[in-house]
Tab-separated table of C-alpha atoms in Angstrom:
chain	number	residue	atom	x	y	z
A	3	MET	CA	93.922	102.072	-194.876
A	4	ARG	CA	91.359	104.102	-192.946
A	5	ALA	CA	91.989	107.146	-195.139
A	6	ASP	CA	91.110	105.107	-198.244
A	7	ARG	CA	87.954	103.880	-196.543
A	8	LEU	CA	86.885	107.407	-195.641
A	9	VAL	CA	87.346	108.531	-199.232
A	10	SER	CA	85.351	105.532	-200.438
A	11	LEU	CA	82.559	106.360	-197.991
A	12	VAL	CA	82.325	109.911	-199.293
A	13	LEU	CA	82.331	108.738	-202.923
A	14	LEU	CA	79.594	106.203	-202.205
A	15	LEU	CA	77.384	108.920	-200.727
A	16	ARG	CA	78.110	111.242	-203.658
A	17	ARG	CA	77.231	108.575	-206.206
A	18	ARG	CA	74.199	106.970	-204.570
A	19	GLY	CA	72.814	109.682	-202.344
A	20	ARG	CA	71.325	108.634	-199.025
A	21	MET	CA	72.564	105.258	-197.703
A	22	THR	CA	71.970	103.438	-194.439
A	23	ALA	CA	74.814	102.465	-192.132
A	24	GLY	CA	74.159	98.811	-192.949
A	25	ALA	CA	74.401	99.402	-196.710
A	26	LEU	CA	77.640	101.347	-196.279
A	27	ALA	CA	79.049	98.586	-194.081
A	28	ARG	CA	78.315	95.977	-196.758
A	29	GLU	CA	79.910	98.056	-199.512
A	30	LEU	CA	83.034	98.800	-197.472
A	31	ASP	CA	83.250	95.314	-195.907
A	32	VAL	CA	83.350	96.653	-192.347
A	33	SER	CA	81.029	96.620	-189.339
A	34	THR	CA	78.185	99.080	-188.823
A	35	ARG	CA	79.998	100.426	-185.758
A	36	THR	CA	83.045	101.220	-187.926
A	37	VAL	CA	80.821	103.129	-190.363
A	38	LEU	CA	79.398	105.215	-187.529
A	39	ARG	CA	82.916	106.038	-186.301
A	40	ASP	CA	83.967	106.975	-189.838
A	41	VAL	CA	80.979	109.285	-190.236
A	42	GLU	CA	81.915	111.031	-186.995
A	43	ALA	CA	85.495	111.425	-188.223
A	44	LEU	CA	84.306	112.923	-191.523
A	45	SER	CA	82.036	115.376	-189.732
A	46	ALA	CA	84.885	116.418	-187.445
A	47	ALA	CA	87.079	117.000	-190.520
A	48	GLY	CA	84.507	119.338	-192.048
A	49	VAL	CA	82.911	117.001	-194.593
A	50	PRO	CA	79.177	117.920	-194.707
A	51	VAL	CA	77.731	114.482	-193.989
A	52	TYR	CA	74.495	114.365	-191.997
A	53	ALA	CA	72.075	111.746	-190.696
A	54	GLU	CA	68.360	111.519	-191.437
A	55	ARG	CA	66.216	109.655	-188.936
A	56	GLY	CA	63.215	107.508	-189.632
A	57	ARG	CA	62.276	104.459	-191.660
A	58	HIS	CA	63.804	105.776	-194.865
A	59	GLY	CA	66.671	107.583	-193.206
A	60	GLY	CA	70.402	107.171	-193.527
A	61	PHE	CA	73.497	109.237	-194.167
A	62	ALA	CA	73.858	111.795	-196.949
A	63	LEU	CA	76.056	114.682	-198.074
A	64	LEU	CA	74.891	118.269	-198.416
A	65	PRO	CA	73.957	118.973	-202.069
A	66	GLY	CA	76.775	120.360	-204.189
A	67	PHE	CA	79.651	118.877	-202.193
A	68	ARG	CA	82.459	117.623	-204.471
A	69	THR	CA	85.855	116.042	-203.929
A	70	GLY	CA	88.957	117.428	-205.610
A	71	LEU	CA	89.551	114.600	-208.073
A	72	THR	CA	90.188	115.274	-211.763
A	73	GLY	CA	87.769	114.190	-214.498
A	74	LEU	CA	87.776	111.656	-217.326
A	75	SER	CA	86.062	111.522	-220.683
A	76	HIS	CA	82.755	109.712	-221.108
A	77	ASP	CA	84.266	106.808	-223.099
A	78	GLU	CA	87.211	106.377	-220.716
A	79	ALA	CA	84.902	106.033	-217.737
A	80	LEU	CA	82.518	103.801	-219.702
A	81	ALA	CA	85.386	101.454	-220.563
A	82	LEU	CA	86.399	101.157	-216.919
A	83	LEU	CA	82.844	100.748	-215.642
A	84	THR	CA	82.199	98.019	-218.219
A	85	ALA	CA	85.411	96.060	-217.654
A	86	ALA	CA	85.619	96.367	-213.880
A	87	PRO	CA	82.858	93.908	-212.920
A	88	GLY	CA	84.346	91.196	-215.176
A	89	ARG	CA	87.029	88.651	-214.424
A	90	GLY	CA	89.620	91.243	-213.405
A	91	GLU	CA	87.580	92.020	-210.302
A	92	GLN	CA	88.739	88.843	-208.587
A	93	ALA	CA	92.221	88.672	-210.078
A	94	PHE	CA	94.957	88.403	-207.436
A	95	GLY	CA	92.714	89.572	-204.596
A	96	LEU	CA	92.378	93.126	-205.907
A	97	GLY	CA	88.567	93.218	-206.075
A	98	PRO	CA	88.044	95.677	-203.168
A	99	ALA	CA	90.785	97.976	-204.489
A	100	LEU	CA	89.204	97.933	-207.953
A	101	ALA	CA	85.788	98.786	-206.529
A	102	SER	CA	87.307	101.738	-204.664
A	103	ALA	CA	89.111	102.922	-207.812
A	104	VAL	CA	85.914	102.778	-209.849
A	105	ARG	CA	84.092	104.905	-207.283
A	106	LYS	CA	86.860	107.530	-207.494
A	107	VAL	CA	86.811	107.521	-211.286
A	108	VAL	CA	83.050	107.957	-211.459
A	109	ASP	CA	83.150	110.788	-208.952
A	110	ALA	CA	85.855	112.518	-210.997
A	111	MET	CA	83.580	112.935	-214.022
A	112	PRO	CA	81.486	115.999	-214.777
A	113	GLU	CA	77.897	115.614	-213.581
A	114	GLY	CA	76.360	115.007	-217.008
A	115	HIS	CA	79.016	112.502	-218.097
A	116	ARG	CA	78.856	110.668	-214.779
A	117	THR	CA	75.143	109.939	-215.066
A	118	GLY	CA	75.376	108.977	-218.729
A	119	ALA	CA	78.350	106.631	-218.326
A	120	ASP	CA	76.865	104.919	-215.287
A	121	GLU	CA	73.590	104.289	-217.127
A	122	ALA	CA	75.361	103.167	-220.323
A	123	ALA	CA	77.509	100.648	-218.421
A	124	ARG	CA	74.336	98.908	-217.254
A	125	ARG	CA	73.722	97.992	-220.908
A	126	PHE	CA	76.910	95.884	-221.078
A	127	LEU	CA	77.525	92.588	-219.278
A	128	VAL	CA	80.996	91.046	-219.326
A	129	ASP	CA	81.598	87.356	-218.561
A	130	PRO	CA	78.531	86.547	-216.405
A	131	GLU	CA	78.445	83.604	-214.033
A	132	THR	CA	75.639	81.915	-216.000
A	133	ASP	CA	76.271	80.721	-219.568
A	134	LEU	CA	73.480	80.019	-222.042
A	135	LEU	CA	75.201	76.848	-223.231
A	136	ALA	CA	76.902	75.372	-220.197
A	137	ARG	CA	77.361	75.956	-216.512
A	138	ARG	CA	80.413	77.814	-215.321
A	139	THR	CA	82.868	75.624	-213.488
A	140	ALA	CA	83.712	76.968	-210.048
A	141	THR	CA	87.339	77.953	-209.695
A	142	GLY	CA	89.346	77.568	-206.521
A	143	GLU	CA	89.456	80.659	-204.370
A	144	VAL	CA	92.596	81.898	-202.660
A	145	PRO	CA	92.262	83.243	-199.090
A	146	ASP	CA	92.752	87.017	-198.976
A	147	ALA	CA	95.635	86.776	-196.498
A	148	VAL	CA	97.495	84.278	-198.684
A	149	MET	CA	96.921	86.296	-201.849
A	150	ALA	CA	98.058	89.511	-200.173
A	151	GLU	CA	101.294	87.882	-198.990
A	152	VAL	CA	102.038	86.472	-202.453
A	153	ARG	CA	101.238	89.786	-204.108
A	154	ARG	CA	103.502	91.727	-201.720
A	155	ALA	CA	106.433	89.404	-202.355
A	156	VAL	CA	105.994	89.643	-206.142
A	157	LEU	CA	105.857	93.442	-206.112
A	158	ALA	CA	108.616	93.923	-203.529
A	159	GLY	CA	110.960	91.469	-205.229
A	160	ARG	CA	111.425	89.316	-202.134
A	161	ARG	CA	111.623	85.584	-201.687
A	162	LEU	CA	108.444	83.748	-200.849
A	163	ARG	CA	107.773	80.694	-198.715
A	164	ILE	CA	104.625	78.835	-199.715
A	165	ARG	CA	102.843	75.757	-198.433
A	166	TYR	CA	101.820	74.105	-201.678
A	167	GLU	CA	99.569	71.124	-202.322
A	168	ALA	CA	100.621	69.595	-205.638
A	169	THR	CA	98.274	67.124	-207.310
A	170	GLY	CA	98.463	63.730	-205.633
A	171	GLN	CA	100.991	64.906	-203.031
A	172	ALA	CA	100.817	65.971	-199.410
A	173	PRO	CA	101.195	69.744	-198.813
A	174	ARG	CA	104.738	70.888	-198.102
A	175	TRP	CA	106.676	74.137	-197.779
A	176	ARG	CA	108.746	75.513	-200.641
A	177	THR	CA	110.909	78.628	-200.876
A	178	VAL	CA	110.692	80.297	-204.295
A	179	ASP	CA	111.812	83.411	-206.129
A	180	PRO	CA	108.593	84.988	-207.479
A	181	ILE	CA	108.590	86.460	-210.986
A	182	GLY	CA	104.976	87.448	-211.604
A	183	LEU	CA	101.296	86.538	-211.480
A	184	VAL	CA	99.181	85.355	-214.404
A	185	THR	CA	95.442	84.711	-214.652
A	186	VAL	CA	94.072	82.459	-217.403
A	187	ARG	CA	90.410	81.421	-217.692
A	188	ASP	CA	89.747	82.593	-214.127
A	189	ARG	CA	92.669	80.562	-212.784
A	190	GLY	CA	95.601	82.316	-211.164
A	191	TYR	CA	99.215	81.177	-211.392
A	192	LEU	CA	102.428	82.220	-209.677
A	193	LEU	CA	105.449	82.175	-212.008
A	194	ALA	CA	108.626	81.642	-210.035
A	195	THR	CA	111.967	79.903	-209.943
A	196	ARG	CA	113.113	77.433	-207.327
A	197	ALA	CA	116.810	76.684	-206.961
A	198	GLY	CA	117.228	78.289	-210.399
A	199	ALA	CA	114.629	76.071	-212.122
A	200	ASP	CA	111.397	77.419	-213.623
A	201	ARG	CA	108.282	76.655	-211.600
A	202	THR	CA	104.579	77.446	-212.133
A	203	TYR	CA	102.195	77.159	-209.171
A	204	ARG	CA	98.382	77.199	-209.169
A	205	LEU	CA	97.366	79.885	-206.683
A	206	SER	CA	94.342	77.864	-205.541
A	207	ARG	CA	96.760	75.197	-204.286
A	208	VAL	CA	98.792	77.627	-202.165
A	209	LEU	CA	97.548	76.960	-198.635
A	210	ALA	CA	99.774	79.471	-196.836
A	211	ALA	CA	102.397	82.035	-197.783
A	212	GLU	CA	105.070	84.078	-196.070
A	213	GLU	CA	107.100	86.917	-197.568
A	214	LEU	CA	110.775	86.572	-196.605
A	215	PRO	CA	113.228	89.449	-196.040
A	216	ASP	CA	115.717	88.146	-198.623
A	217	ALA	CA	115.735	89.665	-202.109
A	218	ALA	CA	114.424	87.371	-204.842
A	219	GLN	CA	116.920	86.132	-207.389
A	220	ARG	CA	115.322	87.420	-210.573
A	221	PRO	CA	116.078	89.837	-213.418
A	222	SER	CA	115.043	93.453	-212.994
A	223	GLY	CA	112.994	93.479	-216.209
A	224	VAL	CA	110.269	90.977	-217.043
A	225	ASP	CA	108.113	90.060	-220.037
A	226	LEU	CA	105.383	87.896	-218.510
A	227	ASP	CA	103.668	87.270	-221.836
A	228	ARG	CA	106.863	85.815	-223.325
A	229	ILE	CA	107.622	83.764	-220.196
A	230	TRP	CA	104.095	82.332	-220.155
A	231	ARG	CA	104.282	81.382	-223.846
A	232	GLU	CA	107.638	79.664	-223.338
A	233	ARG	CA	106.473	77.720	-220.290
A	234	SER	CA	103.265	76.701	-222.034
A	235	ALA	CA	105.235	75.440	-225.034
A	236	ARG	CA	107.597	73.446	-222.798
A	237	PHE	CA	104.670	71.922	-220.944
A	238	LEU	CA	102.948	70.845	-224.142
A	239	SER	CA	106.120	69.311	-225.529
A	240	SER	CA	106.970	67.389	-222.343
A	241	GLY	CA	105.978	63.819	-221.620
A	242	ASP	CA	104.532	64.575	-218.184
A	243	HIS	CA	100.927	64.434	-219.373
A	244	LEU	CA	98.577	62.539	-221.663
A	245	ALA	CA	97.665	64.045	-225.039
A	246	VAL	CA	94.106	63.256	-226.123
A	247	LEU	CA	92.293	63.898	-229.406
A	248	VAL	CA	88.609	64.432	-228.706
A	249	ARG	CA	85.386	65.519	-230.382
A	250	VAL	CA	82.941	67.485	-228.258
A	251	ALA	CA	79.497	69.035	-228.720
A	252	PRO	CA	79.520	72.867	-228.722
A	253	ALA	CA	77.410	73.056	-225.560
A	254	ARG	CA	79.989	71.044	-223.582
A	255	ARG	CA	83.174	72.523	-225.042
A	256	GLU	CA	83.777	74.871	-222.098
A	257	GLU	CA	83.458	72.011	-219.615
A	258	LEU	CA	86.076	70.050	-221.511
A	259	LEU	CA	88.414	73.037	-221.574
A	260	ASP	CA	87.931	73.584	-217.846
A	261	ALA	CA	88.813	69.954	-217.096
A	262	ALA	CA	91.902	69.794	-219.338
A	263	LEU	CA	95.335	70.995	-218.297
A	264	ALA	CA	96.044	72.636	-221.648
A	265	VAL	CA	94.826	72.865	-225.233
A	266	ARG	CA	97.238	72.148	-228.054
A	267	ALA	CA	94.896	72.722	-230.993
A	268	GLU	CA	91.227	73.037	-231.804
A	269	ARG	CA	89.089	73.404	-234.908
A	270	ALA	CA	85.446	73.077	-235.910
A	271	ASP	CA	84.487	69.612	-237.114
A	272	GLY	CA	82.281	69.035	-240.156
A	273	ASP	CA	79.112	68.265	-238.183
A	274	GLY	CA	79.228	71.342	-235.953
A	275	TRP	CA	81.180	69.662	-233.151
A	276	TRP	CA	84.660	70.734	-232.081
A	277	ARG	CA	87.787	68.639	-232.532
A	278	LEU	CA	90.470	69.399	-229.963
A	279	GLU	CA	93.852	68.102	-228.932
A	280	VAL	CA	94.060	68.553	-225.177
A	281	ALA	CA	96.407	67.522	-222.392
A	282	PHE	CA	95.360	65.695	-219.226
A	283	GLN	CA	97.406	64.861	-216.181
A	284	ASP	CA	97.273	61.116	-216.892
A	285	ALA	CA	94.971	58.379	-218.252
A	286	ARG	CA	92.874	58.352	-215.095
A	287	HIS	CA	92.314	62.113	-215.295
A	288	ALA	CA	91.355	61.873	-218.989
A	289	GLU	CA	88.937	58.996	-218.406
A	290	TRP	CA	87.243	60.831	-215.540
A	291	ALA	CA	86.916	64.113	-217.503
A	292	LEU	CA	85.456	62.513	-220.639
A	293	TRP	CA	83.106	60.284	-218.656
A	294	GLN	CA	81.513	63.422	-217.183
A	295	LEU	CA	80.573	64.570	-220.688
A	296	GLY	CA	78.741	61.348	-221.568
A	297	PRO	CA	77.581	61.108	-225.196
A	298	ASP	CA	78.479	64.759	-225.817
A	299	ALA	CA	82.162	63.883	-226.257
A	300	GLU	CA	84.147	61.167	-228.009
A	301	ALA	CA	87.802	60.314	-227.415
A	302	LEU	CA	89.429	59.614	-230.778
A	303	ALA	CA	92.907	58.854	-229.472
A	304	PRO	CA	94.726	57.250	-227.786
A	305	GLN	CA	93.130	53.855	-228.317
A	306	SER	CA	93.783	52.856	-224.708
A	307	LEU	CA	91.506	55.671	-223.515
A	308	ARG	CA	88.727	54.598	-225.904
A	309	ALA	CA	89.037	51.048	-224.586
A	310	ALA	CA	88.847	52.220	-220.957
A	311	LEU	CA	85.717	54.286	-221.642
A	312	ARG	CA	84.120	51.427	-223.573
A	313	ALA	CA	84.785	49.013	-220.696
A	314	ARG	CA	83.299	51.440	-218.190
A	315	ALA	CA	80.196	51.958	-220.360
A	316	ALA	CA	79.780	48.181	-220.818
A	317	ALA	CA	79.987	47.622	-217.074
A	318	LEU	CA	77.338	50.271	-216.478
A	319	ALA	CA	75.094	48.826	-219.191
A	320	ALA	CA	75.425	45.360	-217.668
A	321	ARG	CA	74.535	46.723	-214.255
A	322	TYR	CA	71.276	48.177	-215.556
A	323	GLY	CA	70.522	45.560	-218.202
A	324	ASP	CA	67.972	43.594	-216.185
A	325	PRO	CA	65.275	44.974	-213.876
A	326	PRO	CA	66.013	44.478	-210.171
């Protein structure tokens, strides 16, 4: 772990030049004292890192120092630099590892390519937090310790004990055989089996996790794309949710998709709106989600949902019908 951090420190100094101890600490997610100890260790190992005093001082490497990493082409590095800051950065708790990998890749390039690719990547922005049409819905975060334990069990092929909070239920422990991890629309899922039955768990609802020493009961080969398609199809064909046909304004479409459990079908309507068939957990969930969208959405079916929304709107209108 420390060796990786030392390499990252050197690559940061190579890429950015002089940096203060505080800036290095923020990049490496450690304390300033740890950075100072790492700099001493690098100096003792013969890495030409030196300190400059004063208001604009910091740590730097002697000019011309290079690591022994191999290079990449301009387009290969540009692809990685462009994609790295997007959604994959947070997938499965691998953000810090991805940042470290990007630093190594950039350092591996020839000098001219490195500068050009770094500057070109600033011209691309992938999946920003702010949308021109609608706000991004915050997704549940998974504690690093929990995510690391889940990830280790998946990769090592060992059983996993998780404390899971299912919707409408009190948290309880479950022992599962992990198959793989999937991220969809910024939401992470653990695909597993439990007592031989297929199970899919939202990672944001895993409150604690513990890798067990027993080997997981799972096939040696896996096709996650096929498994996800099959489980999605079974979910959509089951009766454990409420199917709703809805029209929604383009500016609120993403909010509807974020609130729904799944999307069965969607197409553009004649007036520029979208017509979608979506699945909600139950009637209460559907009523709540569509009420948030106000006049920018219309439930077309089932009729019971239309009636519930009409009754709620009438009650609100009656409340505000006369001045206080």
